[in-house]
CSV table of C-alpha atoms in Angstrom, one decimal:
chain,number,residue,atom,x,y,z
O,1102,MET,CA,103.8,165.3,146.1
O,1103,ASP,CA,102.7,162.3,144.1
O,1104,VAL,CA,99.1,162.3,142.7
O,1105,THR,CA,97.0,159.0,142.1
O,1106,ILE,CA,93.3,159.1,140.5
O,1107,VAL,CA,91.0,156.4,141.2
O,1108,LEU,CA,88.5,155.9,138.2
O,1109,ASN,CA,85.1,154.3,138.7
O,1110,ALA,CA,84.1,152.3,135.2
O,1111,TYR,CA,80.8,151.5,136.4
O,1112,ARG,CA,78.3,152.6,133.8
O,1113,ARG,CA,81.4,154.9,132.3
O,1114,ILE,CA,83.3,152.6,130.1
O,1115,GLN,CA,82.4,154.3,127.1
O,1116,THR,CA,84.1,157.5,128.7
O,1117,LEU,CA,87.4,155.7,129.6
O,1118,ASP,CA,89.4,157.0,126.9
O,1119,ILE,CA,88.3,160.7,127.4
O,1120,GLN,CA,89.0,160.2,131.0
O,1121,ILE,CA,92.5,159.3,130.8
O,1122,ALA,CA,93.4,161.7,128.0
O,1123,ALA,CA,91.9,164.5,130.5
O,1124,ILE,CA,93.7,163.4,133.6
O,1125,LYS,CA,97.3,163.3,131.4
O,1126,ALA,CA,96.4,166.9,129.7
O,1127,GLN,CA,96.3,168.6,133.5
O,1128,THR,CA,99.3,170.6,134.4
O,1129,TYR,CA,100.0,168.7,137.3
O,1130,PRO,CA,101.7,165.2,136.7
O,1131,VAL,CA,99.8,162.1,137.6
O,1132,LYS,CA,102.0,159.4,138.8
O,1133,ASP,CA,99.3,156.6,138.9
O,1134,ILE,CA,96.1,156.2,137.4
O,1135,MET,CA,94.2,153.0,139.1
O,1136,LEU,CA,91.0,151.8,137.7
O,1137,TRP,CA,87.9,149.9,139.9
O,1138,GLN,CA,85.1,148.2,137.9
O,1139,ASN,CA,82.0,147.0,139.8
O,1140,TYR,CA,80.4,144.1,137.9
O,1141,TYR,CA,77.6,145.6,135.4
O,1142,GLY,CA,77.0,142.7,133.0
O,1143,GLU,CA,79.0,142.2,129.7
O,1144,GLU,CA,78.5,145.5,128.2
O,1145,ASN,CA,80.7,147.2,130.8
O,1146,THR,CA,83.8,144.8,130.2
O,1147,VAL,CA,86.9,147.0,130.0
O,1148,PRO,CA,89.6,145.8,127.4
O,1149,GLU,CA,92.5,143.7,128.3
O,1150,PHE,CA,94.8,146.7,127.8
O,1151,VAL,CA,93.7,150.4,128.5
O,1152,HIS,CA,96.8,152.7,127.7
O,1153,GLY,CA,97.3,154.9,130.4
O,1154,LEU,CA,96.3,152.5,133.8
O,1155,THR,CA,98.9,151.8,136.3
O,1156,LYS,CA,96.3,149.1,138.1
O,1157,HIS,CA,92.8,147.6,137.2
O,1158,ALA,CA,90.9,145.9,139.3
O,1159,SER,CA,87.4,144.1,138.6
O,1160,CYS,CA,84.7,142.6,140.6
O,1161,ASN,CA,82.1,140.2,139.8
O,1162,HIS,CA,79.8,141.5,142.3
O,1163,ASN,CA,78.4,144.8,142.7
O,1164,PHE,CA,79.7,146.3,146.3
O,1165,GLY,CA,78.1,149.6,145.5
O,1166,VAL,CA,80.1,152.8,146.2
O,1167,TRP,CA,82.0,152.0,149.2
O,1168,ALA,CA,84.2,149.6,147.1
O,1169,ILE,CA,86.0,152.2,145.3
O,1170,PHE,CA,87.0,153.9,148.5
O,1171,ALA,CA,88.5,150.5,150.1
O,1172,TYR,CA,90.2,150.1,146.6
O,1173,ALA,CA,91.8,153.5,147.0
O,1174,LEU,CA,93.6,152.1,149.9
O,1175,ASN,CA,95.9,150.3,147.6
O,1176,ALA,CA,97.5,153.7,146.4
O,1177,LYS,CA,100.6,155.0,147.3
């Protein structure tokens, strides 16, 4: 069974590297790490290249909590 993780970057950009490291340190391998980013101004900008992400989607509008569930439908 393949496991996909969907992370939310809203107000959590400073802990993104820690989250990815923790995911990779698990005993069960993770196939894909997807990142969803609702708009929250310039201080929440994800760097162009974040090591370990399979997919990254950002939106210039905050659609609230439900947008990450819709984004998760893109997982295999």
